[in-house]
Each structure stands twice: as C-alpha cells, then as structure tokens.
mmCIF file of C-alpha atoms and ligand atoms in Angstrom:
data_model
loop_
_atom_site.group_PDB
_atom_site.id
_atom_site.type_symbol
_atom_site.label_atom_id
_atom_site.label_comp_id
_atom_site.label_asym_id
_atom_site.label_seq_id
_atom_site.Cartn_x
_atom_site.Cartn_y
_atom_site.Cartn_z
ATOM 1 C CA MET A 1 0.000 0.000 0.000
ATOM 2 C CA GLU A 2 1.199 3.496 -0.922
ATOM 3 C CA ILE A 3 -0.024 6.716 0.758
ATOM 4 C CA ARG A 4 0.822 10.028 -0.908
ATOM 5 C CA PRO A 5 -0.112 13.584 0.210
ATOM 6 C CA MET A 6 -2.287 15.537 -2.230
ATOM 7 C CA THR A 7 -1.761 19.159 -1.051
ATOM 8 C CA ASP A 8 0.494 20.523 1.666
ATOM 9 C CA HIS A 9 -2.345 20.464 4.227
ATOM 10 C CA THR A 10 -5.197 18.149 3.130
ATOM 11 C CA GLY A 11 -5.731 14.865 1.326
ATOM 12 C CA ALA A 12 -3.861 11.603 0.941
ATOM 13 C CA GLU A 13 -4.131 9.275 -2.018
ATOM 14 C CA VAL A 14 -4.036 5.581 -1.189
ATOM 15 C CA ARG A 15 -3.174 2.932 -3.781
ATOM 16 C CA GLY A 16 -2.387 -0.752 -3.655
ATOM 17 C CA ILE A 17 -5.113 -1.936 -1.297
ATOM 18 C CA ASP A 18 -8.349 -3.828 -1.957
ATOM 19 C CA LEU A 19 -10.882 -3.053 0.763
ATOM 20 C CA ALA A 20 -12.992 -6.071 -0.277
ATOM 21 C CA ARG A 21 -10.242 -8.279 1.200
ATOM 22 C CA PRO A 22 -9.009 -8.516 4.797
ATOM 23 C CA VAL A 23 -6.754 -5.571 5.681
ATOM 24 C CA PRO A 24 -3.703 -6.388 7.849
ATOM 25 C CA PRO A 25 -3.412 -4.521 11.204
ATOM 26 C CA GLU A 26 -0.345 -2.481 10.071
ATOM 27 C CA ALA A 27 -2.257 -1.219 7.036
ATOM 28 C CA LYS A 28 -5.292 -0.412 9.205
ATOM 29 C CA ASP A 29 -3.085 1.648 11.566
ATOM 30 C CA ALA A 30 -1.394 3.450 8.671
ATOM 31 C CA LEU A 31 -4.782 4.326 7.138
ATOM 32 C CA ASN A 32 -6.121 5.644 10.447
ATOM 33 C CA ARG A 33 -2.972 7.728 11.008
ATOM 34 C CA ALA A 34 -3.189 9.161 7.502
ATOM 35 C CA PHE A 35 -6.867 9.970 8.041
ATOM 36 C CA ILE A 36 -6.102 12.025 11.164
ATOM 37 C CA GLU A 37 -3.069 13.745 9.612
ATOM 38 C CA ARG A 38 -4.513 14.470 6.156
ATOM 39 C CA SER A 39 -8.321 14.740 6.890
ATOM 40 C CA VAL A 40 -9.287 13.323 3.452
ATOM 41 C CA LEU A 41 -8.380 9.834 2.244
ATOM 42 C CA VAL A 42 -8.816 9.040 -1.440
ATOM 43 C CA ILE A 43 -8.628 5.275 -1.781
ATOM 44 C CA ARG A 44 -8.350 4.422 -5.484
ATOM 45 C CA ASP A 45 -9.529 1.467 -7.547
ATOM 46 C CA GLN A 46 -12.201 -0.010 -5.285
ATOM 47 C CA SER A 47 -15.241 -1.939 -6.477
ATOM 48 C CA LEU A 48 -17.410 -2.504 -3.425
ATOM 49 C CA ARG A 49 -20.987 -3.620 -3.011
ATOM 50 C CA PRO A 50 -22.952 -1.874 -0.214
ATOM 51 C CA GLN A 51 -22.265 -4.643 2.355
ATOM 52 C CA GLU A 52 -18.559 -4.501 1.460
ATOM 53 C CA VAL A 53 -18.520 -0.724 1.970
ATOM 54 C CA LEU A 54 -19.981 -1.287 5.446
ATOM 55 C CA ALA A 55 -17.350 -3.904 6.276
ATOM 56 C CA ALA A 56 -14.549 -1.667 4.936
ATOM 57 C CA VAL A 57 -15.492 1.392 6.990
ATOM 58 C CA GLU A 58 -15.333 -0.661 10.179
ATOM 59 C CA LEU A 59 -11.559 -0.192 9.838
ATOM 60 C CA PHE A 60 -12.163 3.385 10.976
ATOM 61 C CA GLY A 61 -15.074 3.270 13.420
ATOM 62 C CA ARG A 62 -18.737 2.559 14.052
ATOM 63 C CA VAL A 63 -21.476 3.356 11.550
ATOM 64 C CA PHE A 64 -23.631 6.440 12.300
ATOM 65 C CA GLN A 65 -27.352 6.346 11.564
ATOM 66 C CA GLN A 66 -27.954 8.998 8.886
ATOM 67 C CA HIS A 67 -30.962 11.258 9.374
ATOM 68 C CA ASN A 68 -32.896 11.323 6.123
ATOM 69 C CA THR A 69 -34.045 7.728 5.642
ATOM 70 C CA LYS A 70 -35.580 8.673 2.279
ATOM 71 C CA PHE A 71 -32.106 8.041 0.808
ATOM 72 C CA ALA A 72 -31.452 4.673 2.524
ATOM 73 C CA LEU A 73 -30.748 1.694 0.245
ATOM 74 C CA PRO A 74 -33.647 -0.759 0.756
ATOM 75 C CA ASP A 75 -31.343 -3.791 1.088
ATOM 76 C CA CYS A 76 -28.684 -2.077 3.198
ATOM 77 C CA PRO A 77 -30.270 0.900 5.011
ATOM 78 C CA GLN A 78 -27.091 1.988 6.809
ATOM 79 C CA ILE A 79 -25.847 3.013 3.386
ATOM 80 C CA HIS A 80 -27.561 5.968 1.726
ATOM 81 C CA TYR A 81 -27.198 7.066 -1.877
ATOM 82 C CA LEU A 82 -26.436 10.465 -3.404
ATOM 83 C CA SER A 83 -27.919 10.996 -6.836
ATOM 84 C CA ASN A 84 -28.500 13.885 -9.221
ATOM 85 C CA GLN A 85 -31.694 12.149 -10.429
ATOM 86 C CA ASP A 86 -33.771 13.088 -7.351
ATOM 87 C CA ARG A 87 -36.149 16.049 -7.363
ATOM 88 C CA TYR A 88 -37.771 18.383 -4.860
ATOM 89 C CA PRO A 89 -41.545 17.896 -4.481
ATOM 90 C CA ASP A 90 -42.039 20.870 -6.874
ATOM 91 C CA GLY A 91 -40.089 19.050 -9.639
ATOM 92 C CA ARG A 92 -36.786 20.983 -9.422
ATOM 93 C CA ARG A 93 -33.682 18.843 -9.562
ATOM 94 C CA TYR A 94 -32.026 18.226 -6.166
ATOM 95 C CA ILE A 95 -28.231 18.252 -6.055
ATOM 96 C CA PRO A 96 -27.233 16.779 -2.698
ATOM 97 C CA GLY A 97 -24.397 18.494 -0.875
ATOM 98 C CA GLU A 98 -24.319 21.789 -2.794
ATOM 99 C CA GLY A 99 -23.086 24.668 -0.635
ATOM 100 C CA TRP A 100 -20.393 24.531 2.049
ATOM 101 C CA HIS A 101 -21.329 22.419 5.063
ATOM 102 C CA THR A 102 -20.200 19.787 7.527
ATOM 103 C CA ASP A 103 -22.388 16.700 7.778
ATOM 104 C CA HIS A 104 -25.238 16.300 10.270
ATOM 105 C CA SER A 105 -23.986 18.971 12.689
ATOM 106 C CA ASN A 106 -27.577 19.122 13.995
ATOM 107 C CA ASP A 107 -26.882 15.854 15.836
ATOM 108 C CA THR A 108 -25.703 15.889 19.455
ATOM 109 C CA ARG A 109 -22.827 13.617 18.353
ATOM 110 C CA PRO A 110 -22.240 14.479 14.700
ATOM 111 C CA PRO A 111 -20.497 11.937 12.464
ATOM 112 C CA LYS A 112 -16.719 12.115 12.662
ATOM 113 C CA ALA A 113 -16.385 10.977 9.070
ATOM 114 C CA THR A 114 -18.329 10.600 5.839
ATOM 115 C CA VAL A 115 -17.401 8.033 3.218
ATOM 116 C CA LEU A 116 -18.499 8.130 -0.431
ATOM 117 C CA HIS A 117 -17.920 5.399 -2.973
ATOM 118 C CA ALA A 118 -18.441 6.300 -6.624
ATOM 119 C CA VAL A 119 -20.873 4.054 -8.496
ATOM 120 C CA SER A 120 -21.618 6.239 -11.523
ATOM 121 C CA LEU A 121 -19.908 9.510 -12.435
ATOM 122 C CA PRO A 122 -20.384 12.167 -15.127
ATOM 123 C CA ASP A 123 -17.654 12.351 -17.789
ATOM 124 C CA ARG A 124 -16.459 15.640 -16.310
ATOM 125 C CA GLY A 125 -17.324 17.935 -13.397
ATOM 126 C CA GLY A 126 -19.067 17.018 -10.141
ATOM 127 C CA ASP A 127 -15.938 17.583 -8.043
ATOM 128 C CA THR A 128 -16.161 17.713 -4.260
ATOM 129 C CA GLN A 129 -14.343 20.648 -2.624
ATOM 130 C CA PHE A 130 -12.936 20.402 0.889
ATOM 131 C CA ALA A 131 -11.813 23.329 3.060
ATOM 132 C CA ASN A 132 -9.508 22.661 6.003
ATOM 133 C CA THR A 133 -11.006 24.568 8.941
ATOM 134 C CA ALA A 134 -8.100 23.690 11.271
ATOM 135 C CA ALA A 135 -5.638 25.404 8.904
ATOM 136 C CA ALA A 136 -8.157 28.251 8.612
ATOM 137 C CA TYR A 137 -8.423 28.577 12.401
ATOM 138 C CA SER A 138 -4.616 28.716 12.761
ATOM 139 C CA ALA A 139 -4.512 31.502 10.165
ATOM 140 C CA LEU A 140 -7.116 33.673 11.956
ATOM 141 C CA PRO A 141 -5.829 36.843 13.603
ATOM 142 C CA ALA A 142 -5.521 36.429 17.391
ATOM 143 C CA THR A 143 -8.279 39.035 17.918
ATOM 144 C CA MET A 144 -10.734 36.891 15.926
ATOM 145 C CA GLN A 145 -9.625 33.712 17.714
ATOM 146 C CA GLU A 146 -10.389 35.485 21.009
ATOM 147 C CA ARG A 147 -13.721 36.818 19.722
ATOM 148 C CA ILE A 148 -15.064 33.372 18.771
ATOM 149 C CA ALA A 149 -13.603 31.422 21.718
ATOM 150 C CA GLY A 150 -16.468 30.116 23.838
ATOM 151 C CA LEU A 151 -19.208 31.003 21.336
ATOM 152 C CA MET A 152 -21.895 28.354 20.917
ATOM 153 C CA ALA A 153 -23.892 28.022 17.687
ATOM 154 C CA ILE A 154 -27.442 26.681 17.483
ATOM 155 C CA HIS A 155 -27.688 23.905 14.843
ATOM 156 C CA VAL A 156 -31.035 22.753 13.403
ATOM 157 C CA TYR A 157 -32.024 20.410 10.560
ATOM 158 C CA GLN A 158 -32.598 23.297 8.132
ATOM 159 C CA SER A 159 -31.452 26.834 8.950
ATOM 160 C CA SER A 160 -33.937 29.551 8.031
ATOM 161 C CA HIS A 161 -30.906 31.595 6.841
ATOM 162 C CA SER A 162 -29.678 28.939 4.396
ATOM 163 C CA THR A 163 -29.958 29.565 0.675
ATOM 164 C CA ARG A 164 -29.787 25.801 0.141
ATOM 165 C CA GLN A 165 -32.959 23.872 0.785
ATOM 166 C CA LEU A 166 -32.729 20.301 2.054
ATOM 167 C CA ILE A 167 -35.264 17.592 1.288
ATOM 168 C CA GLY A 168 -37.563 17.268 4.303
ATOM 169 C CA LEU A 169 -37.312 14.392 6.767
ATOM 170 C CA PRO A 170 -39.891 11.594 6.587
ATOM 171 C CA GLU A 171 -42.214 11.606 9.657
ATOM 172 C CA THR A 172 -40.587 8.460 11.075
ATOM 173 C CA ALA A 173 -37.130 10.045 10.958
ATOM 174 C CA LYS A 174 -38.278 13.322 12.586
ATOM 175 C CA GLU A 175 -38.693 11.599 15.963
ATOM 176 C CA ARG A 176 -35.020 10.762 16.271
ATOM 177 C CA VAL A 177 -33.518 13.980 14.947
ATOM 178 C CA PRO A 178 -33.016 16.671 17.617
ATOM 179 C CA ASN A 179 -34.867 19.989 17.123
ATOM 180 C CA ALA A 180 -31.799 22.044 17.978
ATOM 181 C CA VAL A 181 -28.356 21.415 19.455
ATOM 182 C CA LEU A 182 -25.592 23.717 20.664
ATOM 183 C CA HIS A 183 -22.012 23.230 19.498
ATOM 184 C CA PRO A 184 -18.877 25.311 20.051
ATOM 185 C CA MET A 185 -17.798 27.413 17.070
ATOM 186 C CA VAL A 186 -14.226 26.432 17.809
ATOM 187 C CA ARG A 187 -13.802 22.740 18.423
ATOM 188 C CA THR A 188 -10.768 20.742 19.418
ATOM 189 C CA HIS A 189 -10.114 17.585 17.451
ATOM 190 C CA PRO A 190 -10.272 14.654 19.899
ATOM 191 C CA GLU A 191 -7.417 12.823 18.145
ATOM 192 C CA SER A 192 -5.067 15.508 16.764
ATOM 193 C CA ALA A 193 -5.862 18.128 19.476
ATOM 194 C CA ARG A 194 -5.944 20.815 16.732
ATOM 195 C CA LYS A 195 -8.545 23.560 16.994
ATOM 196 C CA SER A 196 -10.817 24.230 14.030
ATOM 197 C CA ILE A 197 -13.657 26.564 13.056
ATOM 198 C CA TYR A 198 -16.898 24.580 13.383
ATOM 199 C CA ILE A 199 -19.655 26.318 11.427
ATOM 200 C CA ASN A 200 -22.325 25.183 8.997
ATOM 201 C CA PRO A 201 -24.349 27.683 6.934
ATOM 202 C CA ILE A 202 -27.024 25.113 6.143
ATOM 203 C CA ARG A 203 -27.667 24.205 9.786
ATOM 204 C CA ILE A 204 -26.763 27.172 11.999
ATOM 205 C CA GLU A 205 -29.799 29.159 13.109
ATOM 206 C CA GLY A 206 -27.896 31.599 15.302
ATOM 207 C CA ILE A 207 -25.270 32.104 17.977
ATOM 208 C CA ARG A 208 -26.332 31.739 21.597
ATOM 209 C CA GLY A 209 -26.775 35.119 23.280
ATOM 210 C CA MET A 210 -25.916 37.132 20.144
ATOM 211 C CA ASP A 211 -28.254 39.231 18.037
ATOM 212 C CA HIS A 212 -28.669 38.029 14.419
ATOM 213 C CA LYS A 213 -27.422 41.475 13.297
ATOM 214 C CA GLU A 214 -24.055 40.623 14.790
ATOM 215 C CA ALA A 215 -24.136 36.823 14.428
ATOM 216 C CA LEU A 216 -24.942 36.513 10.714
ATOM 217 C CA PRO A 217 -22.143 38.812 9.465
ATOM 218 C CA LEU A 218 -19.700 37.090 11.838
ATOM 219 C CA LEU A 219 -20.698 33.664 10.475
ATOM 220 C CA GLY A 220 -20.460 35.030 6.925
ATOM 221 C CA ASP A 221 -16.948 36.406 7.517
ATOM 222 C CA LEU A 222 -15.789 33.139 9.078
ATOM 223 C CA LEU A 223 -17.162 31.168 6.125
ATOM 224 C CA VAL A 224 -15.379 33.372 3.584
ATOM 225 C CA HIS A 225 -12.123 33.019 5.522
ATOM 226 C CA ALA A 226 -12.433 29.247 6.120
ATOM 227 C CA THR A 227 -13.227 28.424 2.499
ATOM 228 C CA ALA A 228 -10.449 30.512 0.920
ATOM 229 C CA GLU A 229 -8.723 28.627 -1.877
ATOM 230 C CA ARG A 230 -5.488 28.272 0.078
ATOM 231 C CA PHE A 231 -7.261 25.997 2.582
ATOM 232 C CA GLN A 232 -8.888 23.804 -0.074
ATOM 233 C CA TYR A 233 -8.369 20.411 -1.633
ATOM 234 C CA ARG A 234 -10.616 19.868 -4.663
ATOM 235 C CA HIS A 235 -11.389 16.260 -5.452
ATOM 236 C CA ALA A 236 -11.960 15.342 -9.112
ATOM 237 C CA TRP A 237 -13.644 11.940 -8.940
ATOM 238 C CA LYS A 238 -12.335 8.877 -10.790
ATOM 239 C CA PRO A 239 -14.188 5.579 -11.223
ATOM 240 C CA GLY A 240 -13.419 3.314 -8.254
ATOM 241 C CA ASP A 241 -12.732 6.133 -5.786
ATOM 242 C CA LEU A 242 -13.674 5.691 -2.155
ATOM 243 C CA VAL A 243 -13.272 9.032 -0.405
ATOM 244 C CA MET A 244 -13.466 9.494 3.347
ATOM 245 C CA TRP A 245 -13.283 12.862 5.105
ATOM 246 C CA ASP A 246 -13.114 14.244 8.622
ATOM 247 C CA ASN A 247 -16.200 16.333 9.411
ATOM 248 C CA ARG A 248 -14.579 17.657 12.598
ATOM 249 C CA CYS A 249 -12.068 19.840 10.776
ATOM 250 C CA LEU A 250 -13.398 20.301 7.231
ATOM 251 C CA LEU A 251 -16.193 21.948 5.345
ATOM 252 C CA HIS A 252 -17.112 20.422 2.000
ATOM 253 C CA LYS A 253 -19.409 20.990 -0.937
ATOM 254 C CA ALA A 254 -20.568 19.203 -4.070
ATOM 255 C CA ASN A 255 -20.647 20.886 -7.492
ATOM 256 C CA GLY A 256 -23.660 20.492 -9.757
ATOM 257 C CA ASP A 257 -21.712 21.775 -12.779
ATOM 258 C CA TYR A 258 -21.999 18.772 -15.119
ATOM 259 C CA ASP A 259 -24.314 17.397 -17.781
ATOM 260 C CA MET A 260 -27.458 16.432 -15.876
ATOM 261 C CA GLU A 261 -28.348 13.882 -18.565
ATOM 262 C CA GLN A 262 -25.512 11.861 -17.025
ATOM 263 C CA THR A 263 -26.003 10.141 -13.704
ATOM 264 C CA ARG A 264 -23.831 10.923 -10.687
ATOM 265 C CA TYR A 265 -24.550 8.249 -8.072
ATOM 266 C CA LEU A 266 -22.490 7.399 -4.987
ATOM 267 C CA TYR A 267 -22.932 5.299 -1.885
ATOM 268 C CA ARG A 268 -22.662 7.278 1.349
ATOM 269 C CA VAL A 269 -21.989 6.050 4.878
ATOM 270 C CA MET A 270 -21.005 7.980 8.012
ATOM 271 C CA LEU A 271 -19.050 7.086 11.130
ATOM 272 C CA GLN A 272 -20.058 7.939 14.675
ATOM 273 C CA GLY A 273 -18.372 10.967 16.244
ATOM 274 C CA ASP A 274 -18.195 12.505 19.727
ATOM 275 C CA VAL A 275 -19.845 15.508 21.336
ATOM 276 C CA PRO A 276 -17.910 18.491 19.875
ATOM 277 C CA ARG A 277 -15.774 20.222 22.564
HETATM 278 C C1 SIN B 301 -22.124 15.507 0.538
HETATM 279 O O1 SIN B 301 -22.169 16.668 0.881
HETATM 280 O O2 SIN B 301 -22.206 14.600 1.366
HETATM 281 C C2 SIN B 301 -22.009 15.172 -0.929
HETATM 282 C C3 SIN B 301 -20.740 15.554 -1.549
HETATM 283 C C4 SIN B 301 -20.723 15.193 -3.011
HETATM 284 O O3 SIN B 301 -21.692 14.634 -3.539
HETATM 285 O O4 SIN B 301 -19.739 15.492 -3.675
#
C-alpha cells in the first residue's frame, strides 16, 4: 500500500489496497494515522458492493445512523445514496451536498467521518471541494480567535438563513432527529488536538446570546475566511474512488456543474463521532 499527500495540508491518495479483502493490522493503523493527519483519504480502484462498503469502513469506526431515511438503500439501510436524479416535491432537480457544510452537525454527536464510494460519475465535473477549517483557524488573527472562543452556535435540521434547501425528513425520521443542538464554534479535534472553526451555513440558526445582526455577518466572515482557496483540496472523482473525510475539521461541498443527462450516483456512509468540545 502506498499513501501520498495531495496538497500541503489536506488529502492523501491511497493505492495498492483492496478493501474487499481482509486488511492487515499495520495497514489499518497506517490508514487511520493518515486519516487524522490528512483529513481526506482518497482510496483508489475499489469496487465494493454496499455490504462490502460497510465492512470496509469498520476499519475506521462505528457506523452512524444517517438522518434522512428517504435516501437509505432498501437492502442495506445503513448506506444511503447520493444521486442527481432526485427532485424536490415541486419538480426541481435536487443536487445533494451543494453549498459549504459539515455533515449532520444538527446531531448531538455528529459523524466524525463521511465516506463516499463512486458508483456512476459524469464524464467531467461534479468535483467535491474540501476546506480545512483547522488550517483556517490557525490563520485567523488572534483578535478573531479570542472573539469566537467560547461562542456556541445553534444547529437545526434546516437553517432559516440557508440559501440551500434540504429535502424534508420523513415523519418516522423526525422523531429521532433533535430539534436544535448547541455546538462550540471552535472545536478541538479529539485525536489531533488541533482547533478548528466549526460552522455550517445550512444548519446554523444563530449564535447563543448574540443578536442576528451581529451573528450573521460574523458567520459570513468566518465562512469566507475558512473556504479561501489556500485551505482547499478539490477532489476530481475517478471511477473506483472511495473518499473518506473528517467532518470535525473540514467543510465540503458538491458541485452540480456537469451534464445532468448523465447520472452521478455514490454510496454514502457515516461514522459515529463525539460531542464536539
Ligand atoms: C455531501 O455533501 O455529502 C455530498 C458531496 C458530493 O456529492 O460530492
């Protein structure tokens, strides 16, 4: 197995391993180390059925129950799909993951990682962008680091301030998804101990104890800073890719910039995380 960095701060490409076969303990340790150090793992040349994806991700942790069961695979509901062929109830096309976000931050224990495995890809476009919010936090002026220390953001399923609209939860899923949770805007990674900016424009309704007039511009400024190109790794998908990222220290977004006559379809699974601190 070969592991190669992809930018100077984010991303590692992994070749020479077949996740459908047993992975030796040294390789498992190396993959987990690379995941913590590089935040995005791009494991090339995989061809995994849903049950094999589930078995493979056990190398990294426990599966997290995703919120919107509408996207669960009938035969393997812990795996959801992402597809450009779904539509909003009013008929508009739904592109999952458009707009910067971190996954399921409206959970009390949001997923530490998300894993996608490409099943069908457009000929070009449909990249996933990642922004390293630990690097972005380190680059903040000390005055801003002090200003946001201790601030708690209110996360909900769908922020009323978000320009991106999510597909609503089925009634059965609503019962298990919290109405609102509070998370620190600066979180410390439980494994690397690095601090990162933890914000989510799709889910954050406000900042505890702060007027929207102050909170929304602050969140906007932090988002612009955190997603600057110098903190990004942009993933151009190849057939066979399995990509896993760390939601604790990254924002990410999908791009719906390709020929919609072509299908973009990926399996998605998440891994259980901790209470952000
Ligand atoms: C997501 O936000 O989970 C989807 C990312 C993608 O489809 O590229």
